XYZ file of N, CA and C in Angstrom:
798
model
N 99.111 92.528 82.970
C 99.361 91.163 83.429
C 99.339 91.121 84.948
N 98.602 90.182 85.499
C 98.595 89.972 86.939
C 99.245 88.634 87.253
N 99.630 88.469 88.508
C 100.273 87.236 88.943
C 99.395 86.541 89.970
N 99.214 85.245 89.812
C 98.424 84.484 90.760
C 99.251 84.054 91.954
N 98.706 83.105 92.704
C 99.351 82.647 93.929
C 99.456 81.125 93.957
N 99.760 80.516 92.818
C 99.969 79.071 92.744
C 100.937 78.798 91.597
N 101.533 77.618 91.603
C 102.456 77.261 90.530
C 101.739 77.274 89.183
N 100.542 76.700 89.125
C 99.816 76.656 87.860
C 99.528 78.050 87.318
N 99.250 79.000 88.201
C 98.972 80.368 87.758
C 100.242 81.119 87.385
N 101.348 80.813 88.049
C 102.578 81.562 87.834
C 103.367 81.091 86.624
N 103.360 79.798 86.342
C 104.214 79.268 85.284
C 104.021 79.945 83.923
N 102.793 80.218 83.484
C 102.659 80.861 82.167
C 103.272 82.251 82.103
N 103.499 82.888 83.258
C 104.069 84.236 83.292
C 105.589 84.214 83.460
N 106.169 83.048 83.680
C 107.596 82.945 83.965
C 108.381 82.736 82.672
N 109.638 83.141 82.726
C 110.536 82.952 81.591
C 110.734 81.455 81.343
N 110.722 81.068 80.063
C 110.878 79.664 79.718
C 112.190 79.323 79.068
N 113.158 80.245 79.118
C 114.450 80.020 78.489
C 114.862 81.221 77.657
N 116.045 81.134 77.052
C 116.534 82.239 76.236
C 117.200 83.312 77.077
N 117.253 84.530 76.527
C 117.924 85.644 77.189
C 117.220 85.966 78.514
N 118.007 86.252 79.531
C 117.441 86.614 80.831
C 116.713 87.946 80.724
N 115.540 88.021 81.325
C 114.750 89.245 81.349
C 114.143 89.412 82.736
N 113.908 90.682 83.118
C 113.253 90.912 84.403
C 111.807 90.452 84.354
N 111.114 90.666 83.250
C 109.749 90.174 83.086
C 108.790 90.725 84.104
N 108.840 92.033 84.353
C 108.051 92.640 85.422
C 106.628 92.959 84.990
N 105.701 92.823 85.930
C 104.313 93.219 85.741
C 103.938 94.190 86.852
N 103.243 95.274 86.490
C 102.768 96.216 87.495
C 101.619 95.586 88.281
N 101.643 95.743 89.593
C 100.635 95.145 90.465
C 99.913 96.231 91.255
N 98.645 95.978 91.540
C 97.880 96.852 92.424
C 98.154 96.455 93.870
N 97.774 97.332 94.808
C 98.001 97.040 96.225
C 97.371 95.715 96.646
N 96.177 95.419 96.129
C 95.502 94.184 96.549
C 96.060 92.938 95.861
N 97.053 93.114 94.991
C 97.734 91.984 94.355
C 99.141 91.790 94.909
N 99.512 92.601 95.902
C 100.901 92.634 96.352
C 101.305 91.346 97.060
N 100.575 90.948 98.102
C 100.959 89.829 98.952
C 99.848 88.792 99.040
N 100.236 87.578 99.391
C 99.286 86.469 99.542
C 98.178 86.864 100.521
N 96.911 86.827 100.075
C 95.825 87.266 100.957
C 95.470 86.270 102.056
N 95.881 85.005 101.910
C 95.547 83.987 102.909
C 96.818 83.234 103.322
N 97.720 83.908 104.041
C 99.001 83.278 104.386
C 98.860 82.170 105.421
N 99.679 81.154 105.280
C 99.753 80.067 106.265
C 100.782 80.480 107.318
N 100.326 81.175 108.351
C 101.248 81.738 109.324
C 101.886 80.673 110.212
N 101.196 79.564 110.416
C 101.799 78.473 111.196
C 103.022 77.915 110.475
N 102.911 77.763 109.163
C 104.054 77.277 108.390
C 105.203 78.271 108.436
N 104.880 79.560 108.442
C 105.934 80.576 108.534
C 106.673 80.465 109.871
N 105.938 80.345 110.950
C 106.575 80.232 112.262
C 107.452 78.982 112.328
N 106.946 77.878 111.812
C 107.733 76.647 111.798
C 108.985 76.807 110.940
N 108.840 77.502 109.802
C 109.974 77.699 108.908
C 111.094 78.482 109.560
N 110.754 79.564 110.253
C 111.784 80.359 110.916
C 112.371 79.619 112.112
N 111.553 78.839 112.817
C 112.069 78.071 113.952
C 113.094 77.035 113.487
N 112.854 76.442 112.325
C 113.761 75.429 111.805
C 114.981 76.024 111.125
N 114.900 77.299 110.768
C 115.985 77.942 110.003
C 116.225 79.347 110.554
N 116.671 79.448 111.818
C 116.847 80.777 112.420
C 117.873 81.631 111.706
N 118.841 80.989 111.028
C 119.841 81.771 110.293
C 119.257 82.463 109.061
N 117.975 82.203 108.789
C 117.305 82.910 107.705
C 117.077 84.378 107.998
N 117.207 84.779 109.268
C 117.084 86.191 109.642
C 118.486 86.776 109.788
N 118.788 87.749 108.959
C 120.077 88.431 108.975
C 119.817 89.933 108.870
N 120.389 90.697 109.792
C 120.103 92.130 109.841
C 121.386 92.922 110.026
N 121.639 93.845 109.105
C 122.666 94.847 109.296
C 122.031 96.069 109.960
N 122.822 96.954 110.567
C 122.231 98.140 111.207
C 121.379 98.982 110.259
N 121.741 99.005 108.968
C 120.984 99.807 108.004
C 119.552 99.316 107.807
N 119.255 98.107 108.267
C 117.910 97.548 108.093
C 116.955 97.970 109.192
N 117.459 98.600 110.248
C 116.597 98.879 111.399
C 115.463 99.832 111.043
N 115.767 100.992 110.476
C 114.726 101.983 110.172
C 113.757 101.488 109.106
N 114.242 100.965 107.957
C 113.271 100.442 106.991
C 112.486 99.245 107.511
N 113.078 98.463 108.406
C 112.343 97.345 108.991
C 111.170 97.824 109.819
N 111.382 98.874 110.596
C 110.284 99.446 111.373
C 109.219 100.042 110.457
N 109.654 100.702 109.398
C 108.692 101.280 108.455
C 107.846 100.188 107.807
N 108.476 99.096 107.411
C 107.755 97.985 106.789
C 106.760 97.370 107.764
N 107.190 97.130 109.002
C 106.288 96.532 109.988
C 105.068 97.421 110.203
N 105.290 98.722 110.297
C 104.164 99.640 110.467
C 103.241 99.604 109.255
N 103.805 99.501 108.072
C 103.005 99.434 106.852
C 102.085 98.205 106.868
N 102.574 97.111 107.448
C 101.805 95.870 107.499
C 100.968 95.749 108.773
N 101.048 96.756 109.640
C 100.217 96.761 110.831
C 100.686 95.846 111.935
N 102.012 95.601 112.013
C 102.542 94.768 113.081
C 103.617 95.545 113.823
N 103.853 95.190 115.069
C 104.893 95.832 115.860
C 106.233 95.162 115.583
N 107.303 95.957 115.627
C 108.628 95.398 115.471
C 109.314 95.850 114.208
N 110.052 94.938 113.595
C 110.830 95.258 112.418
C 110.672 94.205 111.340
N 111.737 94.003 110.565
C 111.675 93.077 109.428
C 111.292 91.652 109.833
N 111.873 91.052 110.874
C 111.484 89.670 111.201
C 110.004 89.528 111.524
N 109.464 90.494 112.265
C 108.050 90.432 112.624
C 107.163 90.613 111.396
N 107.587 91.500 110.491
C 106.817 91.709 109.262
C 106.770 90.434 108.428
N 107.918 89.746 108.318
C 107.972 88.539 107.496
C 107.232 87.374 108.128
N 107.166 87.350 109.449
C 106.427 86.281 110.121
C 104.932 86.469 109.985
N 104.510 87.710 109.747
C 103.082 88.015 109.642
C 102.540 87.835 108.233
N 103.403 87.488 107.291
C 102.977 87.289 105.898
C 103.549 85.985 105.379
N 103.046 85.542 104.226
C 103.573 84.323 103.610
C 104.946 84.548 102.992
N 105.204 85.749 102.539
C 106.393 86.025 101.747
C 107.655 86.192 102.599
N 108.770 85.640 102.120
C 110.077 86.025 102.632
C 110.337 87.463 102.206
N 111.139 88.189 103.001
C 111.324 89.613 102.744
C 112.786 90.001 102.892
N 113.240 90.818 101.935
C 114.603 91.326 101.942
C 114.575 92.841 101.766
N 115.466 93.529 102.472
C 115.582 94.975 102.366
C 116.910 95.335 101.711
N 116.846 96.275 100.774
C 118.031 96.730 100.063
C 118.132 98.246 100.175
N 119.325 98.741 100.440
C 119.539 100.178 100.528
C 120.753 100.564 99.692
N 120.833 101.860 99.398
C 121.913 102.405 98.576
C 122.735 103.383 99.403
N 124.032 103.200 99.392
C 124.917 104.147 100.058
C 125.010 105.425 99.218
N 125.198 106.537 99.902
C 125.139 107.842 99.227
C 126.108 107.939 98.066
N 127.278 107.345 98.197
C 128.306 107.485 97.169
C 128.205 106.416 96.086
N 127.220 105.532 96.165
C 127.100 104.425 95.215
C 125.830 104.551 94.384
N 125.811 103.908 93.222
C 124.636 103.927 92.354
C 124.037 102.529 92.199
N 124.184 101.708 93.240
C 123.596 100.378 93.245
C 123.156 100.043 94.666
N 122.310 99.015 94.771
C 121.722 98.625 96.057
C 122.405 97.386 96.617
N 122.414 97.326 97.953
C 123.003 96.207 98.671
C 121.954 95.575 99.587
N 122.113 94.278 99.844
C 121.238 93.580 100.782
C 121.656 93.917 102.208
N 120.722 94.519 102.988
C 121.031 94.878 104.367
C 120.151 94.140 105.375
N 119.092 93.501 104.913
C 118.225 92.769 105.820
C 117.530 91.635 105.102
N 117.442 90.480 105.759
C 116.766 89.318 105.172
C 116.004 88.591 106.254
N 114.764 88.251 105.957
C 113.958 87.376 106.817
C 113.383 86.311 105.891
N 114.116 85.216 105.764
C 113.881 84.218 104.727
C 113.712 82.846 105.370
N 112.480 82.367 105.404
C 112.209 81.040 105.959
C 112.357 79.942 104.923
N 112.095 80.284 103.647
C 112.019 79.271 102.590
C 112.943 79.616 101.419
N 114.262 79.659 101.635
C 115.160 80.038 100.547
C 115.183 78.994 99.432
N 115.348 79.486 98.228
C 115.490 78.617 97.060
C 116.965 78.549 96.687
N 117.681 77.630 97.321
C 119.067 77.349 96.978
C 120.001 78.537 97.243
N 119.792 79.233 98.369
C 120.749 80.269 98.773
C 120.722 80.428 100.279
N 121.781 81.015 100.804
C 121.920 81.214 102.246
C 122.068 82.701 102.516
N 121.097 83.309 103.194
C 121.128 84.755 103.394
C 122.433 85.276 103.986
N 123.021 84.544 104.924
C 124.250 85.036 105.568
C 125.366 85.251 104.553
N 125.364 84.494 103.469
C 126.413 84.606 102.456
C 126.204 85.794 101.518
N 125.006 86.390 101.553
C 124.678 87.461 100.607
C 124.644 88.838 101.259
N 124.708 88.909 102.577
C 124.560 90.185 103.265
C 125.653 91.177 102.856
N 125.207 92.412 102.577
C 126.126 93.481 102.214
C 126.552 93.489 100.770
N 126.152 92.468 100.013
C 126.595 92.385 98.622
C 125.705 93.221 97.703
N 126.298 93.821 96.644
C 125.480 94.427 95.593
C 124.706 93.344 94.855
N 123.668 93.758 94.129
C 122.818 92.786 93.436
C 123.605 91.921 92.458
N 124.539 92.524 91.734
C 125.301 91.746 90.758
C 126.083 90.624 91.434
N 126.693 90.927 92.571
C 127.452 89.903 93.285
C 126.531 88.856 93.895
N 125.353 89.281 94.370
C 124.392 88.330 94.930
C 123.977 87.294 93.898
N 123.852 87.728 92.641
C 123.353 86.848 91.591
C 124.470 86.253 90.733
N 125.707 86.347 91.198
C 126.832 85.849 90.420
C 126.691 84.386 90.000
N 126.120 83.484 90.832
C 126.000 82.082 90.388
C 125.041 81.871 89.221
N 124.187 82.859 88.921
C 123.205 82.698 87.848
C 123.874 82.963 86.506
N 123.912 81.960 85.663
C 124.572 82.081 84.369
C 123.914 83.179 83.532
N 124.714 84.131 83.062
C 124.225 85.182 82.181
C 123.740 86.431 82.882
N 123.627 86.412 84.235
C 123.072 87.584 84.925
C 123.932 88.820 84.704
N 125.238 88.695 84.887
C 126.112 89.862 84.778
C 126.055 90.468 83.384
N 126.036 89.618 82.359
C 126.074 90.117 80.983
C 124.717 90.609 80.494
N 123.648 89.956 80.883
C 122.343 90.211 80.285
C 121.398 91.051 81.133
N 121.626 91.096 82.457
C 120.581 91.644 83.314
C 121.070 92.645 84.355
N 122.316 92.581 84.776
C 122.775 93.347 85.933
C 122.545 94.842 85.767
N 122.958 95.426 84.645
C 122.825 96.877 84.479
C 121.365 97.290 84.424
N 120.506 96.485 83.790
C 119.087 96.799 83.730
C 118.428 96.748 85.092
N 118.819 95.788 85.923
C 118.266 95.685 87.266
C 118.680 96.894 88.098
N 119.953 97.266 88.047
C 120.422 98.422 88.812
C 119.685 99.692 88.378
N 119.488 99.864 87.077
C 118.781 101.053 86.574
C 117.335 101.070 87.070
N 116.682 99.920 87.028
C 115.293 99.840 87.504
C 115.200 100.218 88.974
N 116.098 99.704 89.783
C 116.056 99.975 91.220
C 116.243 101.469 91.493
N 117.132 102.108 90.764
C 117.371 103.532 90.970
C 116.143 104.363 90.616
N 115.376 103.919 89.640
C 114.244 104.693 89.134
C 112.910 104.323 89.789
N 112.878 103.268 90.586
C 111.619 102.807 91.174
C 111.048 103.870 92.104
N 109.800 104.242 91.899
C 109.164 105.291 92.685
C 108.294 104.692 93.790
N 108.194 105.382 94.916
C 107.269 104.928 95.970
C 105.844 104.853 95.423
N 105.103 103.871 95.895
C 103.721 103.696 95.443
C 103.570 102.724 94.307
N 104.637 102.461 93.564
C 104.571 101.476 92.479
C 104.991 100.107 92.996
N 104.320 99.071 92.535
C 104.647 97.698 92.901
C 104.821 96.904 91.611
N 105.897 96.168 91.517
C 106.142 95.331 90.347
C 106.399 93.897 90.789
N 105.952 92.949 89.969
C 106.120 91.542 90.291
C 106.674 90.753 89.127
N 107.237 89.628 89.434
C 107.733 88.684 88.442
C 107.718 87.305 89.076
N 108.020 86.278 88.292
C 108.065 84.928 88.849
C 109.093 84.088 88.106
N 109.484 83.001 88.724
C 110.422 82.071 88.124
C 110.007 80.650 88.493
N 110.791 79.678 88.109
C 110.507 78.303 88.510
C 111.786 77.490 88.573
N 111.739 76.444 89.381
C 112.819 75.480 89.527
C 112.197 74.083 89.591
N 112.996 73.092 89.297
C 112.588 71.699 89.486
C 113.357 71.139 90.678
N 112.629 70.576 91.622
C 113.244 70.008 92.824
C 112.798 68.560 92.989
N 113.524 67.839 93.820
C 113.171 66.446 94.116
C 112.484 66.335 95.462
N 112.007 67.454 95.983
C 111.368 67.472 97.298
C 110.284 68.545 97.319
N 109.222 68.329 98.087
C 108.209 69.369 98.245
C 108.530 70.345 99.361
N 109.664 70.160 100.038
C 110.014 71.028 101.161
C 110.104 72.484 100.713
N 109.616 73.385 101.552
C 109.639 74.803 101.200
C 111.032 75.403 101.298
N 111.849 74.909 102.198
C 113.256 75.344 102.250
C 114.079 74.346 101.463
N 114.770 74.833 100.441
C 115.360 73.929 99.445
C 116.779 74.335 99.085
N 117.685 73.383 99.138
C 119.037 73.533 98.625
C 119.218 72.486 97.536
N 119.616 72.932 96.346
C 119.724 72.027 95.197
C 120.830 70.995 95.412
N 120.523 69.745 95.055
C 121.489 68.658 95.078
C 121.287 67.823 93.817
N 122.225 67.897 92.862
C 122.048 67.138 91.627
C 121.815 65.651 91.842
N 122.425 65.061 92.901
C 122.262 63.621 93.127
C 120.888 63.272 93.689
N 120.056 64.297 93.982
C 118.728 64.038 94.547
C 117.770 63.422 93.538
N 118.129 63.427 92.253
C 117.213 62.963 91.213
C 117.492 61.529 90.757
N 118.337 60.809 91.481
C 118.733 59.471 91.039
C 117.544 58.520 90.917
N 116.494 58.735 91.704
C 115.350 57.825 91.719
C 114.272 58.208 90.707
N 114.464 59.304 89.979
C 113.414 59.829 89.103
C 113.465 59.145 87.744
N 112.298 58.677 87.269
C 112.163 58.050 85.961
C 110.971 58.676 85.244
N 110.837 58.459 83.942
C 109.639 58.958 83.260
C 108.344 58.429 83.854
N 108.377 57.209 84.385
C 107.159 56.618 84.944
C 106.745 57.247 86.268
N 107.729 57.672 87.077
C 107.363 58.215 88.390
C 107.582 59.719 88.510
N 107.987 60.373 87.421
C 108.331 61.795 87.486
C 107.172 62.652 87.988
N 105.955 62.261 87.687
C 104.807 63.048 88.124
C 104.705 63.169 89.628
N 105.199 62.146 90.334
C 105.118 62.139 91.799
C 106.457 62.450 92.464
N 107.566 62.359 91.732
C 108.884 62.553 92.346
C 109.542 63.873 91.958
N 109.015 64.567 90.957
C 109.507 65.898 90.605
C 108.510 66.937 91.106
N 109.051 68.000 91.682
C 108.222 69.068 92.235
C 108.627 70.389 91.593
N 107.633 71.133 91.180
C 107.885 72.415 90.529
C 107.739 73.504 91.584
N 108.765 74.285 91.701
C 108.854 75.330 92.721
C 108.859 76.684 92.015
N 107.945 77.539 92.375
C 107.862 78.862 91.749
C 107.947 79.938 92.811
N 108.738 80.960 92.521
C 108.842 82.127 93.391
C 108.038 83.275 92.783
N 107.123 83.814 93.558
C 106.382 85.019 93.166
C 107.077 86.199 93.855
N 107.793 86.988 93.092
C 108.638 88.038 93.638
C 108.016 89.414 93.385
N 108.150 90.324 94.345
C 107.690 91.696 94.132
C 108.751 92.675 94.616
N 108.683 93.874 94.054
C 109.580 94.971 94.414
C 108.766 96.231 94.643
N 109.065 96.941 95.734
C 108.475 98.254 95.951
C 109.395 99.076 96.843
N 109.355 100.383 96.648
C 110.174 101.274 97.460
C 109.368 101.750 98.667
N 109.993 101.716 99.845
C 109.348 102.234 101.041
C 109.435 103.765 101.015
N 108.321 104.453 101.200
C 108.296 105.896 100.959
C 109.119 106.727 101.931
N 109.243 106.331 103.194
C 109.939 107.162 104.174
C 111.443 106.978 104.126
N 111.915 105.753 104.174
C 113.359 105.501 104.210
C 113.968 105.381 102.819
N 113.153 105.120 101.806
C 113.673 104.945 100.459
C 114.262 103.575 100.200
N 114.247 102.694 101.199
C 114.740 101.330 100.994
C 113.822 100.592 100.026
N 114.373 99.593 99.373
C 113.580 98.764 98.472
C 113.298 97.427 99.143
N 112.040 97.051 99.128
C 111.602 95.772 99.688
C 111.435 94.773 98.554
N 112.076 93.633 98.716
C 111.980 92.525 97.766
C 111.298 91.373 98.484
N 110.132 90.954 98.005
C 109.414 89.851 98.636
C 109.467 88.616 97.743
N 109.441 87.452 98.385
C 109.529 86.174 97.680
C 108.495 85.229 98.260
N 107.448 84.959 97.514
C 106.444 83.992 97.917
C 106.686 82.669 97.219
N 106.894 81.608 97.990
C 107.250 80.305 97.426
C 106.020 79.405 97.336
N 105.853 78.772 96.167
C 104.752 77.838 95.931
C 105.338 76.577 95.298
N 104.858 75.412 95.732
C 105.402 74.125 95.283
C 104.256 73.211 94.882
N 104.445 72.491 93.768
C 103.429 71.545 93.301
C 104.096 70.317 92.691
N 103.546 69.111 92.943
C 104.023 67.943 92.200
C 103.778 68.142 90.707
N 104.671 67.645 89.896
C 104.543 67.793 88.447
C 103.197 67.273 87.955
N 102.740 66.146 88.499
C 101.508 65.519 88.021
C 100.275 66.369 88.263
N 100.334 67.303 89.208
C 99.160 68.107 89.539
C 99.049 69.382 88.708
N 100.020 69.623 87.834
C 99.972 70.808 86.987
C 99.083 70.568 85.775
N 98.645 71.652 85.166
C 97.830 71.544 83.959
C 98.646 70.920 82.829
N 97.938 70.371 81.848
C 98.617 69.789 80.684
C 99.488 70.827 79.995
N 98.974 72.043 79.877
C 99.729 73.102 79.199
C 101.021 73.417 79.941
N 100.976 73.417 81.261
C 102.183 73.725 82.019
C 103.192 72.589 81.982
N 102.732 71.348 81.984
C 103.666 70.222 81.833
C 104.370 70.312 80.487
N 103.610 70.601 79.432
C 104.212 70.754 78.108
C 105.173 71.936 78.084
N 104.818 73.014 78.775
C 105.677 74.212 78.828
C 107.022 73.872 79.477
N 106.989 73.119 80.559
C 108.228 72.745 81.233
C 109.075 71.821 80.366
N 108.429 70.873 79.713
C 109.174 69.962 78.843
C 109.856 70.730 77.717
N 109.179 71.723 77.183
C 109.769 72.522 76.117
C 110.933 73.373 76.584
N 110.964 73.693 77.871
C 112.049 74.521 78.410
C 113.303 73.716 78.720
N 113.221 72.402 78.680
C 114.368 71.580 79.062
C 115.571 71.785 78.155
N 115.352 72.024 76.868
C 116.482 72.208 75.953
C 117.337 73.388 76.378
N 116.696 74.475 76.805
C 117.450 75.631 77.265
C 118.233 75.344 78.531
N 117.649 74.593 79.441
C 118.348 74.255 80.672
C 119.549 73.352 80.396
N 119.405 72.449 79.451
C 120.481 71.506 79.170
C 121.641 72.153 78.438
N 121.462 73.389 77.922
C 122.562 74.080 77.255
C 123.556 74.661 78.257
N 123.321 74.496 79.544
C 124.260 74.934 80.564
C 123.622 75.659 81.716
N 122.516 76.331 81.487
C 121.891 77.148 82.520
C 121.447 76.331 83.721
N 120.990 75.106 83.498
C 120.441 74.315 84.586
C 121.394 73.327 85.204
N 122.656 73.316 84.769
C 123.593 72.324 85.293
C 123.741 72.416 86.797
N 123.800 73.649 87.331
C 124.061 73.843 88.754
C 122.965 73.230 89.611
N 121.736 73.106 89.076
C 120.620 72.592 89.861
C 120.124 71.244 89.344
N 120.975 70.544 88.610
C 120.691 69.155 88.314
C 119.870 68.850 87.090
N 119.675 69.811 86.182
C 118.830 69.565 85.015
C 119.242 68.328 84.221
N 120.525 68.060 84.004
C 120.882 66.859 83.251
C 120.403 65.566 83.892
N 120.093 65.613 85.203
C 119.701 64.409 85.921
C 118.184 64.180 85.925
N 117.398 65.193 85.527
C 115.945 65.008 85.538
C 115.263 65.344 84.219
N 115.977 66.011 83.307
C 115.322 66.514 82.099
C 114.685 65.404 81.274
N 115.395 64.310 81.058
C 114.858 63.228 80.231
C 113.614 62.619 80.873
N 113.626 62.485 82.203
C 112.464 61.927 82.888
C 111.264 62.859 82.766
N 111.499 64.165 82.911
C 110.398 65.124 82.788
C 109.832 65.111 81.372
N 110.707 65.108 80.385
C 110.246 65.077 79.001
C 109.500 63.785 78.698
N 109.986 62.655 79.237
C 109.298 61.389 79.025
C 107.923 61.377 79.652
N 107.816 61.942 80.852
C 106.513 62.043 81.508
C 105.563 62.894 80.677
N 106.054 64.015 80.174
C 105.214 64.904 79.366
C 104.748 64.213 78.084
N 105.638 63.462 77.454
C 105.262 62.748 76.233
C 104.193 61.701 76.514
N 104.366 60.965 77.612
C 103.374 59.951 77.964
C 102.029 60.583 78.279
N 102.058 61.683 78.982
C 100.812 62.357 79.323
C 100.149 62.912 78.078
N 100.944 63.480 77.187
C 100.380 63.986 75.932
C 99.787 62.875 75.093
N 100.461 61.717 75.054
C 99.937 60.589 74.296
C 98.636 60.082 74.887
N 98.577 60.050 76.223
C 97.353 59.583 76.885
C 96.198 60.517 76.616
N 96.479 61.832 76.611
C 95.409 62.803 76.318
C 94.926 62.644 74.888
N 95.877 62.462 73.972
C 95.489 62.287 72.568
C 94.679 61.033 72.345
N 95.043 59.951 73.050
C 94.319 58.693 72.896
C 92.908 58.813 73.430
N 92.749 59.556 74.551
C 91.428 59.672 75.163
C 90.463 60.500 74.322
N 91.040 61.373 73.470
C 90.146 62.203 72.643
C 89.890 61.552 71.295
């Protein structure tokens, strides 16, 4: 399985509900990062959100290693500015068997603030995600411990937002204007293309996050139907924190209307 670089390409590979899974796919070197990054948008993103760069002392050596790997001078901030992806560095203390966030260069966060996550183990970082501790935490820690240099793994997810902005903080009240009639233009599907790889010299793990956003109306028919089918799982509690009860009916109504229109045209 390979991962594309657009919402339409990523959605079929993303989890659609049920038990949390890592859902990893092995990637080749030429599939690792966006081949045509919008570097102007990256510079603007960091200028507007300088607190997206957070560095502990432990990030210095792996940051330099990463920058050299990408052919740029400097450390983690310079590496992240030279690519489309946000980048996080995780390291393990000698006496511990889990990884902590020690460096972040994040221009386009999806409903999180890097300063609040620095130094935390992965389980604590993901505490707001319903089911993570019970269903995924131990598996993630085991994977990180076993990840070998040279291997690259990717996964993706999705969120529903009321804005096309690349930097996004969820607000349930943001969906008050959304109806089945306008959902195609007022709901935006946000997908993160995430990758993991171990840096060979320092042993730090690099976590990259490439953000892609599309209006609901511009997605394929299959993906609109896929999202509508996932609403039941979100309404069972998983999506409450990000406003699912406020947009689910509108999204489902839009999907039904679109499906009816397609059926009528054929």
